[in-house]
Coordinates of C-alpha atoms in Angstrom, one line a residue:
M1 CA -81.6 -93.2 -81.9
N2 CA -84.8 -95.0 -80.9
H3 CA -87.7 -93.0 -82.3
L4 CA -90.7 -94.0 -84.4
M5 CA -94.0 -92.8 -85.8
L6 CA -96.9 -95.0 -86.8
I7 CA -100.4 -94.3 -88.1
G8 CA -103.0 -97.1 -87.8
N9 CA -106.2 -98.3 -86.3
L10 CA -106.8 -99.9 -82.9
T11 CA -107.5 -103.6 -83.2
R12 CA -109.3 -103.8 -79.8
D13 CA -110.5 -101.5 -77.1
P14 CA -107.7 -100.1 -75.0
E15 CA -107.1 -101.8 -71.6
V16 CA -106.4 -99.4 -68.8
A17 CA -104.9 -100.5 -65.5
A18 CA -102.7 -99.2 -62.8
T19 CA -99.5 -100.2 -60.9
K20 CA -99.7 -100.9 -57.2
S21 CA -98.7 -97.2 -56.6
G22 CA -101.6 -96.0 -58.8
T23 CA -99.6 -95.1 -62.0
A24 CA -102.0 -95.5 -65.0
V25 CA -101.0 -97.8 -67.8
C26 CA -102.8 -98.5 -71.1
K27 CA -102.2 -101.4 -73.4
M28 CA -103.5 -101.3 -76.9
S29 CA -102.8 -102.8 -80.3
I30 CA -102.7 -101.1 -83.7
A31 CA -102.8 -102.3 -87.3
V32 CA -100.6 -100.4 -89.7
R33 CA -100.9 -100.9 -93.5
R34 CA -97.5 -101.2 -95.2
R35 CA -96.6 -98.4 -97.5
Y36 CA -95.8 -100.7 -100.4
G37 CA -97.2 -104.2 -101.1
E38 CA -100.6 -105.6 -101.7
G39 CA -102.6 -104.7 -98.6
E40 CA -100.1 -106.2 -96.2
T41 CA -100.7 -105.1 -92.5
D42 CA -98.4 -105.2 -89.5
F43 CA -99.7 -105.3 -85.9
F44 CA -98.0 -103.6 -83.0
N45 CA -98.5 -103.6 -79.2
V46 CA -98.5 -100.1 -77.7
T47 CA -98.1 -99.1 -74.1
A48 CA -99.0 -95.6 -72.8
W49 CA -98.4 -94.3 -69.2
R50 CA -99.9 -91.8 -66.8
A51 CA -102.3 -89.1 -68.1
L52 CA -101.7 -90.3 -71.7
A53 CA -102.9 -93.8 -70.6
E54 CA -106.0 -92.4 -69.0
N55 CA -106.9 -90.3 -72.1
C56 CA -106.4 -93.3 -74.4
G57 CA -108.7 -95.4 -72.3
K58 CA -111.3 -92.6 -72.1
Y59 CA -111.5 -91.5 -75.8
L60 CA -110.3 -94.5 -77.9
Q61 CA -112.0 -97.7 -78.9
K62 CA -111.6 -100.5 -81.4
G63 CA -111.2 -99.1 -84.9
S64 CA -110.1 -95.6 -83.7
K65 CA -107.4 -94.1 -86.0
V66 CA -104.3 -92.9 -84.2
A67 CA -100.8 -91.5 -84.8
I68 CA -98.3 -92.9 -82.3
I69 CA -94.9 -91.3 -81.6
G70 CA -92.7 -93.3 -79.3
S71 CA -89.8 -95.8 -79.0
L72 CA -89.3 -99.5 -79.3
Q73 CA -88.6 -101.6 -76.1
N74 CA -87.6 -105.2 -76.0
R75 CA -88.4 -107.5 -73.1
S76 CA -87.9 -111.2 -72.4
Y77 CA -89.9 -113.7 -70.3
E78 CA -90.2 -117.4 -69.9
D79 CA -93.5 -119.0 -71.0
K80 CA -95.4 -121.8 -69.2
Q81 CA -93.4 -124.4 -71.1
G82 CA -90.1 -122.8 -70.0
V83 CA -89.3 -121.4 -73.4
K84 CA -87.6 -117.9 -73.4
R85 CA -89.7 -115.4 -75.4
T86 CA -88.8 -111.9 -76.6
V87 CA -91.4 -109.3 -77.2
T88 CA -91.1 -105.9 -78.8
D89 CA -93.4 -103.2 -77.6
I90 CA -93.9 -99.6 -78.6
I91 CA -93.8 -97.2 -75.6
A92 CA -96.0 -94.2 -76.6
D93 CA -94.7 -90.7 -75.9
E94 CA -97.5 -89.1 -77.9
V95 CA -100.8 -90.4 -79.2
E96 CA -102.8 -88.2 -81.6
F97 CA -106.5 -89.1 -82.0
L98 CA -107.2 -88.9 -85.7
N99 CA -110.9 -89.7 -85.8
P100 CA -113.4 -86.9 -86.3
V101 CA -114.9 -85.7 -83.0
G102 CA -118.3 -87.4 -83.6
K103 CA -116.7 -90.8 -84.0
S104 CA -115.3 -90.9 -80.5
E105 CA -118.4 -89.6 -78.6
N106 CA -119.8 -93.1 -78.2
K107 CA -116.9 -94.2 -76.1
Q108 CA -117.1 -91.1 -74.0
E109 CA -120.8 -91.5 -73.4
K110 CA -120.4 -95.2 -72.5
S111 CA -117.7 -94.4 -69.9
A112 CA -119.4 -91.2 -68.7
G113 CA -115.9 -89.7 -68.6
Q114 CA -114.7 -92.2 -66.0
V115 CA -111.7 -94.6 -66.4
Q116 CA -111.5 -97.3 -63.8
L117 CA -107.9 -98.0 -62.8
I118 CA -107.4 -101.6 -61.7
P119 CA -104.1 -102.5 -60.0
A120 CA -102.4 -105.0 -62.3
F121 CA -98.7 -104.2 -62.5
D122 CA -95.8 -104.1 -60.0
E123 CA -93.5 -101.1 -59.9
E124 CA -90.8 -103.2 -61.6
D125 CA -92.9 -103.1 -64.7
I126 CA -92.4 -99.4 -65.2
P127 CA -89.7 -99.0 -67.9
F128 CA -88.0 -96.0 -66.3

């Protein structure tokens, strides 16, 4: 079974783009404090798709507290030096916005409710 739940804070503003066919995708990173230990924190890359991606881009910003429910996905690539790298991403099935309503209003006002989708991914990038 590949299922996880994390609660943490965004480390940067979400980046929303779209595939060539117009499917929305949002990349974000969250910091999660370890349950035990002395203030240790783990950082995770999270990817959301379609309407969930658009909502994350519209209502979240750096520092927003979120609960992520999703799954792990491994992918490999070759870097510029020809070294094979493996990356583990979290594919979000659900993102719960945990900040009080007043905390997210600034992001909404800045974007005026609009998320600009910029083609950045090929169809092959979609994991399903």
